[in-house]
Amino acid sequence: MPKQVDHASRRRQIAEAVCSLADERGLEGVTLRDVAARAQVSMGAVQRCFATKEEMLVFALGQIGERIDERVRARLVAGPAQSARSELGHAVTEIALLDEEHRAEARVWLAFVAQAAVSDALAGPLTASYAALHAAFTHLVTAAAADHTPAADHAAGADVADHAAPLDAQGEARTLLALADGLTTHVLIGHLTPEQAREVLHTHLENLWHRPPGTG
């Protein structure tokens, strides 16, 4: 009997080969022939899984996003956040891909972002991914700001007069998303160390909750 092939598994196997090659050479070095060789499948197998190279790249990009998503959820399960503020900090840090173990993933992600600037097929999924992250960050900023009330500050011994003005949650979410992306690049090229990048994030998040009135 012919060997049964798990189509979904084969597609993931090919996507891993795409990411491995993109890490080494950038997306310009990703050819169907090289992907087949790296995945240890035939060219025909690649073409049966994906009608075009663009379709293959879009699927590989989606796989990266899913891995990052799963890692954020796993971190929150393994070390539950004490508040919406700490949950937001965990999520932004994971998405920034600052750890050494995620350096290859960061290189591949930026390769896809660069290619998306000239490829509508990749720009669409990336835009949708950023929109989903923006919505999640907006929700967390809103929840964190709701926890940060003058009464809570007073109970903690803080000066109520220094309580931050109401935040523009959507605007702050956009800023955090852009900051995370920028830090990914700065760490990747060696301009900042991962520790310095984390300090930038920590300082920015702390400043969100301690702005003088009228600066929100």
PDB file of C-alpha atoms in Angstrom, residues 83-202:
ATOM      1  CA  SER A  83      -1.472  42.028  37.546  1.00  0.00           C
ATOM      2  CA  ALA A  84      -2.397  43.268  34.083  1.00  0.00           C
ATOM      3  CA  ARG A  85       0.746  45.413  34.236  1.00  0.00           C
ATOM      4  CA  SER A  86       3.059  42.455  34.734  1.00  0.00           C
ATOM      5  CA  GLU A  87       1.156  40.453  32.116  1.00  0.00           C
ATOM      6  CA  LEU A  88       1.713  43.288  29.650  1.00  0.00           C
ATOM      7  CA  GLY A  89       5.420  43.324  30.500  1.00  0.00           C
ATOM      8  CA  HIS A  90       5.701  39.558  29.943  1.00  0.00           C
ATOM      9  CA  ALA A  91       3.933  39.778  26.585  1.00  0.00           C
ATOM     10  CA  VAL A  92       5.983  42.697  25.216  1.00  0.00           C
ATOM     11  CA  THR A  93       9.256  41.091  26.314  1.00  0.00           C
ATOM     12  CA  GLU A  94       8.432  37.804  24.576  1.00  0.00           C
ATOM     13  CA  ILE A  95       7.356  39.536  21.368  1.00  0.00           C
ATOM     14  CA  ALA A  96      10.575  41.569  21.273  1.00  0.00           C
ATOM     15  CA  LEU A  97      12.568  38.302  20.846  1.00  0.00           C
ATOM     16  CA  LEU A  98      15.423  39.472  23.059  1.00  0.00           C
ATOM     17  CA  ASP A  99      16.715  36.131  24.357  1.00  0.00           C
ATOM     18  CA  GLU A 100      19.721  34.486  22.707  1.00  0.00           C
ATOM     19  CA  GLU A 101      17.662  31.334  22.116  1.00  0.00           C
ATOM     20  CA  HIS A 102      15.284  33.376  19.963  1.00  0.00           C
ATOM     21  CA  ARG A 103      17.964  35.186  17.925  1.00  0.00           C
ATOM     22  CA  ALA A 104      17.468  32.978  14.851  1.00  0.00           C
ATOM     23  CA  GLU A 105      13.710  33.545  15.034  1.00  0.00           C
ATOM     24  CA  ALA A 106      14.336  37.304  15.196  1.00  0.00           C
ATOM     25  CA  ARG A 107      16.532  37.170  12.085  1.00  0.00           C
ATOM     26  CA  VAL A 108      13.881  35.238  10.175  1.00  0.00           C
ATOM     27  CA  TRP A 109      11.073  37.542  11.356  1.00  0.00           C
ATOM     28  CA  LEU A 110      12.962  40.645  10.184  1.00  0.00           C
ATOM     29  CA  ALA A 111      13.740  38.960   6.865  1.00  0.00           C
ATOM     30  CA  PHE A 112       9.999  38.484   6.349  1.00  0.00           C
ATOM     31  CA  VAL A 113       9.255  42.079   7.395  1.00  0.00           C
ATOM     32  CA  ALA A 114      11.807  43.389   4.884  1.00  0.00           C
ATOM     33  CA  GLN A 115      10.337  41.245   2.099  1.00  0.00           C
ATOM     34  CA  ALA A 116       6.809  42.346   3.023  1.00  0.00           C
ATOM     35  CA  ALA A 117       7.782  45.908   2.065  1.00  0.00           C
ATOM     36  CA  VAL A 118       7.790  44.763  -1.563  1.00  0.00           C
ATOM     37  CA  SER A 119       5.316  41.856  -1.383  1.00  0.00           C
ATOM     38  CA  ASP A 120       1.598  42.389  -0.893  1.00  0.00           C
ATOM     39  CA  ALA A 121       1.198  38.648  -0.285  1.00  0.00           C
ATOM     40  CA  LEU A 122       3.359  38.916   2.846  1.00  0.00           C
ATOM     41  CA  ALA A 123       2.270  42.423   3.849  1.00  0.00           C
ATOM     42  CA  GLY A 124      -1.347  41.313   4.287  1.00  0.00           C
ATOM     43  CA  PRO A 125      -0.683  38.577   6.888  1.00  0.00           C
ATOM     44  CA  LEU A 126       1.844  40.780   8.685  1.00  0.00           C
ATOM     45  CA  THR A 127      -0.632  43.639   8.904  1.00  0.00           C
ATOM     46  CA  ALA A 128      -3.240  41.247  10.316  1.00  0.00           C
ATOM     47  CA  SER A 129      -0.704  39.937  12.853  1.00  0.00           C
ATOM     48  CA  TYR A 130       0.190  43.443  14.009  1.00  0.00           C
ATOM     49  CA  ALA A 131      -3.504  44.351  14.237  1.00  0.00           C
ATOM     50  CA  ALA A 132      -4.115  41.354  16.512  1.00  0.00           C
ATOM     51  CA  LEU A 133      -1.140  42.277  18.700  1.00  0.00           C
ATOM     52  CA  HIS A 134      -2.314  45.884  18.859  1.00  0.00           C
ATOM     53  CA  ALA A 135      -5.754  44.750  20.031  1.00  0.00           C
ATOM     54  CA  ALA A 136      -4.203  42.504  22.698  1.00  0.00           C
ATOM     55  CA  PHE A 137      -1.890  45.267  23.926  1.00  0.00           C
ATOM     56  CA  THR A 138      -4.780  47.753  23.985  1.00  0.00           C
ATOM     57  CA  HIS A 139      -6.765  45.369  26.178  1.00  0.00           C
ATOM     58  CA  LEU A 140      -3.833  44.907  28.587  1.00  0.00           C
ATOM     59  CA  VAL A 141      -3.044  48.633  28.788  1.00  0.00           C
ATOM     60  CA  THR A 142      -6.719  49.361  29.502  1.00  0.00           C
ATOM     61  CA  ALA A 143      -6.826  46.697  32.242  1.00  0.00           C
ATOM     62  CA  ALA A 144      -3.546  47.892  33.752  1.00  0.00           C
ATOM     63  CA  ALA A 145      -4.693  51.508  33.781  1.00  0.00           C
ATOM     64  CA  ALA A 146      -7.946  50.468  35.495  1.00  0.00           C
ATOM     65  CA  ASP A 147      -5.894  48.786  38.254  1.00  0.00           C
ATOM     66  CA  HIS A 148      -3.865  51.963  38.694  1.00  0.00           C
ATOM     67  CA  THR A 149      -6.360  54.161  40.552  1.00  0.00           C
ATOM     68  CA  PRO A 150      -5.740  57.149  42.829  1.00  0.00           C
ATOM     69  CA  ALA A 151      -7.253  55.196  45.746  1.00  0.00           C
ATOM     70  CA  ALA A 152      -4.854  52.312  45.179  1.00  0.00           C
ATOM     71  CA  ASP A 153      -1.926  54.728  44.979  1.00  0.00           C
ATOM     72  CA  HIS A 154      -2.979  56.419  48.196  1.00  0.00           C
ATOM     73  CA  ALA A 155      -3.257  53.073  49.974  1.00  0.00           C
ATOM     74  CA  ALA A 156       0.239  52.211  48.767  1.00  0.00           C
ATOM     75  CA  GLY A 157       1.599  55.487  50.116  1.00  0.00           C
ATOM     76  CA  ALA A 158       1.925  57.272  46.772  1.00  0.00           C
ATOM     77  CA  ASP A 159       1.159  60.945  46.238  1.00  0.00           C
ATOM     78  CA  VAL A 160      -2.257  61.065  44.597  1.00  0.00           C
ATOM     79  CA  ALA A 161      -1.318  64.339  42.926  1.00  0.00           C
ATOM     80  CA  ASP A 162       1.287  62.433  40.905  1.00  0.00           C
ATOM     81  CA  HIS A 163      -1.251  59.972  39.547  1.00  0.00           C
ATOM     82  CA  ALA A 164      -0.997  59.620  35.788  1.00  0.00           C
ATOM     83  CA  ALA A 165      -3.544  61.247  33.523  1.00  0.00           C
ATOM     84  CA  PRO A 166      -5.895  58.858  31.685  1.00  0.00           C
ATOM     85  CA  LEU A 167      -4.023  56.898  29.058  1.00  0.00           C
ATOM     86  CA  ASP A 168      -4.788  56.644  25.371  1.00  0.00           C
ATOM     87  CA  ALA A 169      -4.765  52.836  25.427  1.00  0.00           C
ATOM     88  CA  GLN A 170      -4.735  52.416  21.659  1.00  0.00           C
ATOM     89  CA  GLY A 171      -1.951  54.956  21.257  1.00  0.00           C
ATOM     90  CA  GLU A 172       0.132  53.362  24.008  1.00  0.00           C
ATOM     91  CA  ALA A 173      -0.415  49.924  22.449  1.00  0.00           C
ATOM     92  CA  ARG A 174       0.915  51.218  19.130  1.00  0.00           C
ATOM     93  CA  THR A 175       3.940  52.686  20.887  1.00  0.00           C
ATOM     94  CA  LEU A 176       4.693  49.429  22.712  1.00  0.00           C
ATOM     95  CA  LEU A 177       4.412  47.400  19.526  1.00  0.00           C
ATOM     96  CA  ALA A 178       6.761  49.752  17.684  1.00  0.00           C
ATOM     97  CA  LEU A 179       9.161  49.767  20.637  1.00  0.00           C
ATOM     98  CA  ALA A 180       9.267  45.971  20.758  1.00  0.00           C
ATOM     99  CA  ASP A 181       9.995  45.782  17.030  1.00  0.00           C
ATOM    100  CA  GLY A 182      12.706  48.436  17.285  1.00  0.00           C
ATOM    101  CA  LEU A 183      14.405  46.677  20.182  1.00  0.00           C
ATOM    102  CA  THR A 184      14.415  43.411  18.216  1.00  0.00           C
ATOM    103  CA  THR A 185      16.441  45.152  15.495  1.00  0.00           C
ATOM    104  CA  HIS A 186      18.775  46.974  17.888  1.00  0.00           C
ATOM    105  CA  VAL A 187      19.659  43.780  19.743  1.00  0.00           C
ATOM    106  CA  LEU A 188      20.033  41.812  16.534  1.00  0.00           C
ATOM    107  CA  ILE A 189      22.630  44.182  15.064  1.00  0.00           C
ATOM    108  CA  GLY A 190      24.454  44.601  18.383  1.00  0.00           C
ATOM    109  CA  HIS A 191      23.518  48.210  19.107  1.00  0.00           C
ATOM    110  CA  LEU A 192      21.956  47.142  22.423  1.00  0.00           C
ATOM    111  CA  THR A 193      22.506  44.124  24.626  1.00  0.00           C
ATOM    112  CA  PRO A 194      19.421  42.109  25.610  1.00  0.00           C
ATOM    113  CA  GLU A 195      19.825  43.466  29.154  1.00  0.00           C
ATOM    114  CA  GLN A 196      19.867  47.069  27.908  1.00  0.00           C
ATOM    115  CA  ALA A 197      16.792  46.405  25.768  1.00  0.00           C
ATOM    116  CA  ARG A 198      14.928  44.956  28.738  1.00  0.00           C
ATOM    117  CA  GLU A 199      15.835  48.055  30.756  1.00  0.00           C
ATOM    118  CA  VAL A 200      14.420  50.277  28.002  1.00  0.00           C
ATOM    119  CA  LEU A 201      11.169  48.293  28.091  1.00  0.00           C
ATOM    120  CA  HIS A 202      11.040  48.303  31.892  1.00  0.00           C
TER     121      HIS A 202
END
